[in-house]
Structure formats: structure tokens, C-alpha cells
CSV table of C-alpha atoms in Angstrom, one decimal:
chain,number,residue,atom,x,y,z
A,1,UNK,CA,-16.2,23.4,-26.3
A,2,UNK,CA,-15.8,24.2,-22.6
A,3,UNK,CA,-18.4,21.7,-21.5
A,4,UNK,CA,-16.6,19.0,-23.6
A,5,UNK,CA,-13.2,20.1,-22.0
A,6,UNK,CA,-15.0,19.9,-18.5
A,7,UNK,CA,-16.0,16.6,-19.2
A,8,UNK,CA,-12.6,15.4,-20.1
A,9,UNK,CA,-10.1,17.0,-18.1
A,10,UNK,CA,-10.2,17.8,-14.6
A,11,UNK,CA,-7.4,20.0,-12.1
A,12,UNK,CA,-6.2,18.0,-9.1
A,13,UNK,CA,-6.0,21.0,-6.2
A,14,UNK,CA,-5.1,19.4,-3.2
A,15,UNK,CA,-3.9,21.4,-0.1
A,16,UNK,CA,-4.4,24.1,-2.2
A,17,UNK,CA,-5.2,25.6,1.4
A,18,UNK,CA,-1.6,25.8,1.8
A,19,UNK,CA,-1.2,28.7,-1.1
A,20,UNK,CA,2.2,29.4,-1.6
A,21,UNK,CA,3.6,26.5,1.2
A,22,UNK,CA,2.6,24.1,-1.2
A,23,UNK,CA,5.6,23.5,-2.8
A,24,UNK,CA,7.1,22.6,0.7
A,25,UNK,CA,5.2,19.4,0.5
A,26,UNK,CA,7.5,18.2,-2.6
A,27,UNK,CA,10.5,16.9,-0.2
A,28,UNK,CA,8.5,14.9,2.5
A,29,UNK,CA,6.8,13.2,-0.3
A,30,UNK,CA,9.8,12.8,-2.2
A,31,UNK,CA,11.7,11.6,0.8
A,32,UNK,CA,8.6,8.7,1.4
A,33,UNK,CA,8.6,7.5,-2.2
A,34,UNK,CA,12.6,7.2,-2.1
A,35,UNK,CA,12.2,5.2,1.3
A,36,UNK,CA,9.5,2.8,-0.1
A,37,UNK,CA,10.8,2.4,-3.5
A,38,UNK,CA,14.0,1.3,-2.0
A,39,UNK,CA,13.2,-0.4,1.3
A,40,UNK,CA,10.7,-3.0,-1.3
A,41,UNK,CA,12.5,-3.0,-3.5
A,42,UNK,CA,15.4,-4.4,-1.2
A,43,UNK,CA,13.1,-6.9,0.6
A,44,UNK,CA,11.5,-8.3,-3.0
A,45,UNK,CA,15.2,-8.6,-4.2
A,46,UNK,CA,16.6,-10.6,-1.2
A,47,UNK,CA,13.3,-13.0,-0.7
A,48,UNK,CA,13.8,-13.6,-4.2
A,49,UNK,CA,17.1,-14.4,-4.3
A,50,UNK,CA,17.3,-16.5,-1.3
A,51,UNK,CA,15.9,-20.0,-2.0
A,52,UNK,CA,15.8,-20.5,2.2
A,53,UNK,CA,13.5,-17.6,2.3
A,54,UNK,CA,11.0,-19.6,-0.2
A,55,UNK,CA,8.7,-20.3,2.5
A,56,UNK,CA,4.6,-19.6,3.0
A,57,UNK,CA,5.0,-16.4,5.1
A,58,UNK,CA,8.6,-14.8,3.5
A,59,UNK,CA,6.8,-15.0,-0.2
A,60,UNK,CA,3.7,-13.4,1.6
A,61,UNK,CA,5.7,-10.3,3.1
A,62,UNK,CA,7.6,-10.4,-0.6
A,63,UNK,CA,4.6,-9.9,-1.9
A,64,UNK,CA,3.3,-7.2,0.5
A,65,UNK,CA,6.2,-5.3,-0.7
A,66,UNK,CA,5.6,-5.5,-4.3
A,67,UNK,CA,1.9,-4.0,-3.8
A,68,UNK,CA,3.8,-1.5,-1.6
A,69,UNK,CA,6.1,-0.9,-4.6
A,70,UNK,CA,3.7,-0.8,-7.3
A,71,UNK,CA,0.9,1.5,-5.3
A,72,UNK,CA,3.3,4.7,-4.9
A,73,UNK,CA,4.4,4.5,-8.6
A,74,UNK,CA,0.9,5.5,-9.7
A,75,UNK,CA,0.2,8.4,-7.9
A,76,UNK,CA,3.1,10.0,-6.0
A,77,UNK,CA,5.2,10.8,-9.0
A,78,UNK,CA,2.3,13.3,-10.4
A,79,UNK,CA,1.3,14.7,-7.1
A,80,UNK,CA,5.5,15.5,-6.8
A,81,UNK,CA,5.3,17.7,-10.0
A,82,UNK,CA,2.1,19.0,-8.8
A,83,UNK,CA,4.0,20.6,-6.0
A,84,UNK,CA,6.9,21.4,-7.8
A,85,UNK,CA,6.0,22.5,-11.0
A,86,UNK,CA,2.4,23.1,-10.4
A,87,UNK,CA,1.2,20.9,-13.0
A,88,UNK,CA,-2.6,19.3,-11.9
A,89,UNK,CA,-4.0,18.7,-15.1
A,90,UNK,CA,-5.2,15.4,-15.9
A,91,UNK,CA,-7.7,14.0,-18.8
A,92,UNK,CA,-10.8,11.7,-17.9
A,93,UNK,CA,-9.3,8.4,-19.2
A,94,UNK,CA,-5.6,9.3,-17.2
A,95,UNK,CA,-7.8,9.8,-14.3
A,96,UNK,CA,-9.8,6.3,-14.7
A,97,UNK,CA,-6.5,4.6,-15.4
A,98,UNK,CA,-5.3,5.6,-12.0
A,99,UNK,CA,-7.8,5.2,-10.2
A,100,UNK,CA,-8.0,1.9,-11.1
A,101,UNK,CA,-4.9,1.1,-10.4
A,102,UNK,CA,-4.5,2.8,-6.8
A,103,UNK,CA,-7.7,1.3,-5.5
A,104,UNK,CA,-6.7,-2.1,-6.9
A,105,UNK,CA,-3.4,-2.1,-5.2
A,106,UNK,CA,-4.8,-0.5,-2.2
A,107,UNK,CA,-7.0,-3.0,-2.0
A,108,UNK,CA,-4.9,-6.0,-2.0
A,109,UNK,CA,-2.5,-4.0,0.9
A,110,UNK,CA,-5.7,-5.8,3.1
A,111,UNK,CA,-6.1,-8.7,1.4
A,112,UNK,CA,-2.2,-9.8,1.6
A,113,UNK,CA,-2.9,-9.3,5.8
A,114,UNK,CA,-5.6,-11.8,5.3
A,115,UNK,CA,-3.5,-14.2,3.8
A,116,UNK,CA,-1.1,-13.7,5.8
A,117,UNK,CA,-3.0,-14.0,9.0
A,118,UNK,CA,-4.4,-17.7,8.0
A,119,UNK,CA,-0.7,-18.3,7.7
A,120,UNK,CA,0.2,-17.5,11.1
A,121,UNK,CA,-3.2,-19.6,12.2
A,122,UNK,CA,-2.4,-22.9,10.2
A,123,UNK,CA,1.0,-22.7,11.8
A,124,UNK,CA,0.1,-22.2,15.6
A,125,UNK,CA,-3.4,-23.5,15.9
A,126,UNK,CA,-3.1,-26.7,13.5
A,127,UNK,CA,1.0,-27.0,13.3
A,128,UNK,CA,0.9,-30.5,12.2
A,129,UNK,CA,-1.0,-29.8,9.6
A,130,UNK,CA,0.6,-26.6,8.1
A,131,UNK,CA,2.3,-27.7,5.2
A,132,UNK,CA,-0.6,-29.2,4.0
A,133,UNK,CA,-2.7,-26.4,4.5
A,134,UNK,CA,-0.1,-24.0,3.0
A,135,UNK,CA,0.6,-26.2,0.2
A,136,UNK,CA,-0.2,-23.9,-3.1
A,137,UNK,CA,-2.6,-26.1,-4.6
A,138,UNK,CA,-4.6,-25.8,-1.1
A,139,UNK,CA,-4.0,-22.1,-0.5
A,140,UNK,CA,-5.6,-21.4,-3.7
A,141,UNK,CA,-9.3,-21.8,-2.7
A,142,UNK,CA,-8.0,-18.5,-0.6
A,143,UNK,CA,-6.6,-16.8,-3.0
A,144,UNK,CA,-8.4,-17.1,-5.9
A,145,UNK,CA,-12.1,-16.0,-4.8
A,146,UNK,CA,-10.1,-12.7,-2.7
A,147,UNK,CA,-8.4,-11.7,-6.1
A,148,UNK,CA,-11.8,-12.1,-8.4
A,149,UNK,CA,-13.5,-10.3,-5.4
A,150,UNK,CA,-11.0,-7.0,-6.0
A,151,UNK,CA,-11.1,-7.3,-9.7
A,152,UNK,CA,-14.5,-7.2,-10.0
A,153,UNK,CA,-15.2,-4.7,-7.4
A,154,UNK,CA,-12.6,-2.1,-8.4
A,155,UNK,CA,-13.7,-2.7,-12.1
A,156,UNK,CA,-17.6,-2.4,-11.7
A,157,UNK,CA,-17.0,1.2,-9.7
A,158,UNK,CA,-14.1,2.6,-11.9
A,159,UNK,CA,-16.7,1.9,-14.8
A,160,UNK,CA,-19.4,3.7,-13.0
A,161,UNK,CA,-17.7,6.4,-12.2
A,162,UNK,CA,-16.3,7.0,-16.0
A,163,UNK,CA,-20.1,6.7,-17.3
A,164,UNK,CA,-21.0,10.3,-15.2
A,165,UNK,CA,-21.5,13.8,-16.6
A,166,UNK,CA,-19.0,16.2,-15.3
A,167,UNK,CA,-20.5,20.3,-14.1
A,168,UNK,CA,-17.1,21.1,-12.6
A,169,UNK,CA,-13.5,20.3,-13.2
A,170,UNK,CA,-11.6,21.2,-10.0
A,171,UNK,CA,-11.2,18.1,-7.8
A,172,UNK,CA,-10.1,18.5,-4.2
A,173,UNK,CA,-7.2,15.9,-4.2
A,174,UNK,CA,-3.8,15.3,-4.8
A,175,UNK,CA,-5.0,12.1,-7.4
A,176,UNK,CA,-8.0,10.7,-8.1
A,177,UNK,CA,-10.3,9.0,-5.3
A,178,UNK,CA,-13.2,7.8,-6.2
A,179,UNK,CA,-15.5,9.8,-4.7
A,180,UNK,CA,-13.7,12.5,-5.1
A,181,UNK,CA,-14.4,12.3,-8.4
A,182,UNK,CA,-18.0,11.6,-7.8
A,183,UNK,CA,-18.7,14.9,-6.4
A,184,UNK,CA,-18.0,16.7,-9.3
A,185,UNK,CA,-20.6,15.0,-11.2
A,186,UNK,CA,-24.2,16.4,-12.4
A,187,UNK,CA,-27.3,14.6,-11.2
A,188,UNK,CA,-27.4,11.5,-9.0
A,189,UNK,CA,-24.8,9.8,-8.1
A,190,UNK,CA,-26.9,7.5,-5.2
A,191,UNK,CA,-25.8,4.3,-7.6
A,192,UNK,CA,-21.9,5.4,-7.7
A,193,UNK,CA,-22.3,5.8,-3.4
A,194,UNK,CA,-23.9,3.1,-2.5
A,195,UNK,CA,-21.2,0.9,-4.6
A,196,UNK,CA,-18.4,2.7,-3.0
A,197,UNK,CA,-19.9,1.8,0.3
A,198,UNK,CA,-20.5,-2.0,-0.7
A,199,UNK,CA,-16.9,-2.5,-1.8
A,200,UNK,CA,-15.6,-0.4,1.4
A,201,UNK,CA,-17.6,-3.2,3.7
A,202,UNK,CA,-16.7,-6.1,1.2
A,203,UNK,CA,-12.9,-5.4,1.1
A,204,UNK,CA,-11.1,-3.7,4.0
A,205,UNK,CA,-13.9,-4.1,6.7
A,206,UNK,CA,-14.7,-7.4,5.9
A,207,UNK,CA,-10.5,-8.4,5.4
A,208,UNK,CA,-10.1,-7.0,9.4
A,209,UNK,CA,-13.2,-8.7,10.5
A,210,UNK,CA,-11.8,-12.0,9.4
A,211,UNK,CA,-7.7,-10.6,10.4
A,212,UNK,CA,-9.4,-10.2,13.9
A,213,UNK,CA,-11.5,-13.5,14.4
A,214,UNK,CA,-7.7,-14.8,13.2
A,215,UNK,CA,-5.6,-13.4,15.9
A,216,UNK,CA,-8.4,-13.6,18.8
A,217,UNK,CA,-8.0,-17.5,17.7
A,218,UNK,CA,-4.1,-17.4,17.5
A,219,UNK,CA,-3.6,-15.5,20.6
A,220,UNK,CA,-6.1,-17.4,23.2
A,221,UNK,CA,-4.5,-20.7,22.1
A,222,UNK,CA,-1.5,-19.3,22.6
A,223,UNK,CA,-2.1,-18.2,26.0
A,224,UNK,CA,-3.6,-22.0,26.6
A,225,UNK,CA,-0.1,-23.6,25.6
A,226,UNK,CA,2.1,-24.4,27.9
A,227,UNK,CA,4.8,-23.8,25.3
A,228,UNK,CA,3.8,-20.1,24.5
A,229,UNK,CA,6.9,-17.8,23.1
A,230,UNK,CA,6.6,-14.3,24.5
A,231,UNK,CA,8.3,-13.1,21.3
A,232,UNK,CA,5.3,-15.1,18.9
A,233,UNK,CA,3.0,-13.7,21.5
A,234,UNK,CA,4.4,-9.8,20.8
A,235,UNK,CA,5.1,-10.2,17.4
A,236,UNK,CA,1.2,-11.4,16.7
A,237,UNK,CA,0.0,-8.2,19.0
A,238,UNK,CA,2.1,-6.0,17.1
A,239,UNK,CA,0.9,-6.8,13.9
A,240,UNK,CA,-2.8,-7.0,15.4
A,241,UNK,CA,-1.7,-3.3,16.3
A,242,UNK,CA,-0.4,-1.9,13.3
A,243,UNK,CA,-3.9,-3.4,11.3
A,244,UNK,CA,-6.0,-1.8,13.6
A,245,UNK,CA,-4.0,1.6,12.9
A,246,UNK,CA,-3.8,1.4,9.1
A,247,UNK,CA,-7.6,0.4,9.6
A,248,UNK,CA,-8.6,3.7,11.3
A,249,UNK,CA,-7.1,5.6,9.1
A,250,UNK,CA,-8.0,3.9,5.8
A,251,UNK,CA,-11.8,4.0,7.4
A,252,UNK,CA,-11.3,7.9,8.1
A,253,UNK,CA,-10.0,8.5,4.3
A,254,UNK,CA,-12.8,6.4,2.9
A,255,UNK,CA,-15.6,7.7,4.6
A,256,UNK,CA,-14.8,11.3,5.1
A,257,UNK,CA,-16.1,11.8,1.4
A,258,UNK,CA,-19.0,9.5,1.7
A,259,UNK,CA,-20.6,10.8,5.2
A,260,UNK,CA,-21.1,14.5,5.8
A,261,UNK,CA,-18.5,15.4,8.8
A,262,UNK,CA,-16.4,18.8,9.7
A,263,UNK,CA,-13.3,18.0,8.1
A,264,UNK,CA,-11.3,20.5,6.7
A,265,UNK,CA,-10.0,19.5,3.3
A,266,UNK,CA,-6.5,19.0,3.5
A,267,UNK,CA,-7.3,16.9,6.5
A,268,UNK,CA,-8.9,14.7,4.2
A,269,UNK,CA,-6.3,14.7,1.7
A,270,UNK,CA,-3.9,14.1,4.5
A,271,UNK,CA,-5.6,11.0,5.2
A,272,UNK,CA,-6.3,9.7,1.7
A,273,UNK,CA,-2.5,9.9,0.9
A,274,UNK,CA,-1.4,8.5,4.3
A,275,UNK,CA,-3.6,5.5,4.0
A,276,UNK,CA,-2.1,4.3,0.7
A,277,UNK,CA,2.1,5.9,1.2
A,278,UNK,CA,2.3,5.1,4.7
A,279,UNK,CA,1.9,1.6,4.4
A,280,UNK,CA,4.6,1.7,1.5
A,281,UNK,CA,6.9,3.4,3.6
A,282,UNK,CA,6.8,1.2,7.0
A,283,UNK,CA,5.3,-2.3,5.9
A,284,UNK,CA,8.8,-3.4,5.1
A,285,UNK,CA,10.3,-2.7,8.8
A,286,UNK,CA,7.1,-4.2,10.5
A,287,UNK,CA,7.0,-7.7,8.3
A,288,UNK,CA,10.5,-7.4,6.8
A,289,UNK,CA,12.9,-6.0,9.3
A,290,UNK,CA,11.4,-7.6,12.3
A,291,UNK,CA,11.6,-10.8,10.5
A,292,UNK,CA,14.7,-12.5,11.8
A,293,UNK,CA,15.7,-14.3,8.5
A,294,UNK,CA,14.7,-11.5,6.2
A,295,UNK,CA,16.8,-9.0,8.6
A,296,UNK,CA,19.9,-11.2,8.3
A,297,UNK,CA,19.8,-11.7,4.6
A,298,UNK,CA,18.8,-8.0,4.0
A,299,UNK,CA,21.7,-6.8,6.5
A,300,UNK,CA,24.2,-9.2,4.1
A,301,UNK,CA,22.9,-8.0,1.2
A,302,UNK,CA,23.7,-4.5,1.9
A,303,UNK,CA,26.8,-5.0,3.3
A,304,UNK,CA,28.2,-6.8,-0.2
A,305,UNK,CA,26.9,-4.1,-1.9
A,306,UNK,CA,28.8,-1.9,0.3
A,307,UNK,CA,31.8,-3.3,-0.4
A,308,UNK,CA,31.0,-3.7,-4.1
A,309,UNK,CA,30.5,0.2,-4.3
A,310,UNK,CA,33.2,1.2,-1.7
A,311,UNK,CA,36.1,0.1,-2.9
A,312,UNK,CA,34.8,1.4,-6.8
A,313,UNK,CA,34.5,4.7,-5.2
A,314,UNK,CA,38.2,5.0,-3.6
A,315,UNK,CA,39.8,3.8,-6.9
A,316,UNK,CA,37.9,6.5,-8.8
A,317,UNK,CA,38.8,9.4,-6.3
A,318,UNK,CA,42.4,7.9,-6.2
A,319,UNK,CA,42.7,7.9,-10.0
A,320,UNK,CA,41.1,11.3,-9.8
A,321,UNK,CA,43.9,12.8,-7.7
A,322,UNK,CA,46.6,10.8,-8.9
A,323,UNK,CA,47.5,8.6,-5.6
A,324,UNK,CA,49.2,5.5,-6.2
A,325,UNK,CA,47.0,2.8,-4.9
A,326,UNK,CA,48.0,0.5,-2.7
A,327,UNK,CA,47.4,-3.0,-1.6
């Protein structure tokens, strides 16, 4: 019976370095999942609703945010009442499930920077020929192989990782990464590693390979026109910037289990929840915020809603202490 229940359930112990700090972890979590639940939630609402914002690049960054949206939802919530409540079981198929969907999301957090890097290439290295280029019908020989390429990768090593045997329980993490998971497993696991590896090279290291070819392009024919605009020439640099960050660390949190280094283990942690929540958290300000359309229709936005609530909330607390209201 306790072999079967080894096999089937597992005890998510991350920073369980931190002994009785742990709990302190609950509200800087908390306080990141508020921010990116609300901040995409915001900038999918508004790009949606704004039928001058249905352009290549606006539904790109829209749907950036719903992947940053979706990814937090299947792993912060549980980590949250982990901290608070010290809850870390989890069963073998809830663990799969998750998995699944964290790496799947994860993954397309690259793949939408892709995308949206041969957008900003069509438009400054071929501009007469954009909207052709971006038309859906052509833009689907780029999508279409990209999303098959995460289904199937995701898929084969989820699937693979389900199929081990199980001789401990106790996995150091705060959800369940892949390997991770691996490492608690009896016998060899060279198969499970060396797939890992492959879809490590074939989805985030190859997506900034091709991201960086991209902005080498877009930024030397910039600096050849004669018509250059400083702020196209930042804003490219900053994004090549901020890749090349959430790169790194991605690299670090992927790695870190798969080649023997001195790590401590809530380092690692650290970095495996960074990679996927920091993103969430800031990916709206970078493509949303700085994003002179978006930032005028979200800055309206919240200002109608402002008045929607405000007024609401002085008519309840004059009812509530019995002031006449006024015009």
C-alpha cells in the first residue's frame, strides 16, 4: 500500500529551506498573481474591445497577455495555499495535468516573441509588402508548424514522464517541473533527459536564435535608413533586452536540474517560478503600456471605470450616513 501511494501522490516542498519563514512567501506571490491577473486581463479586455486596435502586432501583445493570464492560474493558486495552509499534496494524474499545462503555456510565452518579432521585420525591412505578409491566411504557414511543434513536444514528455516508477515522493518544488519530477524516479531516466533537453533546444533556444537573427536584421537596416526613428530604434533594443533577460533566466531554471551545478535549492525554485510569474507580471508594461495606442485606450478605460465606481461609492456612503445628495 505505501509503494502504491508513493507512486500516486507526491509532497511539493519547495523553499522548505525557509522553515518557519515560509509562510512569508504567501503575500509577494499573492501580490504578483493580483498584478498579472489584472494588468492582462485589462490589456486583453481593451484590445478586444477596440476595433482600431485589431491590427497584426496589438492582437499579438493581446495574445501574449492571455498566455500570461492563463500560465499563473495553473500553478500559483496551489503554491499560495501551500504557504499558507501548508497543503503540498498532490496525486500523479493532478501533477501530469499541470505540468502539461505550465510547460505548454510556458512555452508559447517564446513562441508569441517569435511571432511577434517577424512582425516588426515585415513592417521595417519589407513595409510595402506588410499587409500582405501579415495577412492571416499568409501568417499561418508561421503559426501553424510553431503550435504543432509545442503540442507535440509538451505532449511526448509529459507522457514519458507519467510512464516512470516512483522510489520517493517528496519533490523539491513549489509545482511540478518536469525534471523535477524525474528525479524521483527509479531506474533510468536517460530517455526522459535527453527529451527534456531536445524540446529545451527546439523551443526556447531555437525561438531566440531566430528572435535574434530578427532584430540583428531589423536594427542594421534601420541604422542604413536615412529615415531611422530613435524611438523604433529604442523600442526594438528594449525588447531585444528584456528577451535576452527572460532567456537567461528561463536557461538557468531549465538547466539547473538537468546539469550537475552548486545551486542551492531554493535558488532553483527561485528561478523556476520567476521564469514563468515574472513574465506574467511585467509583459504587459513592456508590450502593453509602452505601446502608445494600447496606453491611451487602457488609460480611458480605467478612467470610465473610475467614474462608473466613484460616484456608486459616494451615493452608498451618503445613503449610509443619511446626507442629502446633491447635484
Amino acid at each position: 500500500i505505501l509503494e502504491l501511494w508513493l507512486q500516486t501522490h507526491f509532497i511539493l516542498n519547495g523553499f522548505a529551506e525557509l522553515g518557519d519563514l515560509r509562510p512569508v512567501l504567501f503575500v509577494p506571490f499573492l501580490l504578483m498573481f493580483i498584478v498579472a491577473l489584472l494588468a492582462n486581463s485589462l490589456l486583453v479586455y481593451v484590445v478586444v474591445s477596440q476595433r482600431s486596435l485589431h491590427q497584426p502586432m496589438s492582437i499579438l501583445i493581446a495574445g501574449m497577455a492571455c498566455v500570461d493570464l492563463c500560465l499563473p492560474v495553473f500553478f500559483v493558486p496551489k503554491m499560495l495555499l501551500s504557504f499558507l495552509f501548508d497543503w503540498k499534496g498532490i496525486s500523479l494524474i493532478g501533477c501530469l495535468v499541470q505540468m502539461h499545462f505550465i510547460h505548454f503555456f510556458g512555452a508559447f510565452q517564446s513562441t508569441i516573441l517569435l511571432w511577434m518579432a517577424l512582425d516588426r521585420y515585415f513592417a521595417i525591412c519589407t513595409p510595402l509588402h506588410y499587409h500582405e505578409l501579415m495577412a492571416l491566411q499568409r501568417f499561418l504557414k508561421f503559426i501553424v508548424p510553431l503550435v504543432v511543434r509545442n503540442m507535440l513536444l509538451i505532449s511526448l514528455f509529459v507522457s514519458l514522464a507519467g510512464k516512470l516508477s516512483f522510489c520517493r515522493n517528496v519533490m523539491n518544488h513549489c509545482f511540478c517541473e518536469h525534471m523535477a519530477l524525474v528525479e524521483l524516479a527509479c531506474g533510468s531516466t536517460a530517455i526522459n533527459n535527453h527529451v527534456g533537453l531536445l524540446t529545451v533546444f527546439l523551443i526556447p533556444v531555437f525561438d531566440f536564435l531566430f528572435i535574434a537573427a530578427s532584430y540583428i536584421l531589423i536594427i542594421s537596416t534601420m541604422l542604413r535608413s536615412s529615415s531611422t526613428s530613435v524611438k523604433a530604434l529604442h523600442t526594438c533594443i528594449t525588447h531585444a533586452m528584456v528577451i535576452t533577460v527572460s532567456l537567461a533566466v528561463a536557461l538557468i531554471a531549465l538547466l539547473s536540474y538537468r546539469i550537475k551545478n552548486e545551486l542551492p535549492a531554493a535558488v532553483r525554485v527561485f528561478f523556476s517560478t520567476m521564469y514563468l510569474l515574472f513574465p506574467s507580471c511585467f509583459n504587459p508594461i513592456i508590450y502593453g503600456i509602452r505601446t502608445t495606442e494600447i496606453r491611451q485606450h487602457m488609460l480611458t478605460t480605467l478612467t470610465i471605470m473610475w467614474l462608473y465606481i466613484k460616484p456608486c461609492g459616494l451615493i452608498q456612503l451618503k445613503n449610509t450616513l443619511s446626507i442629502p445628495k446633491r447635484c
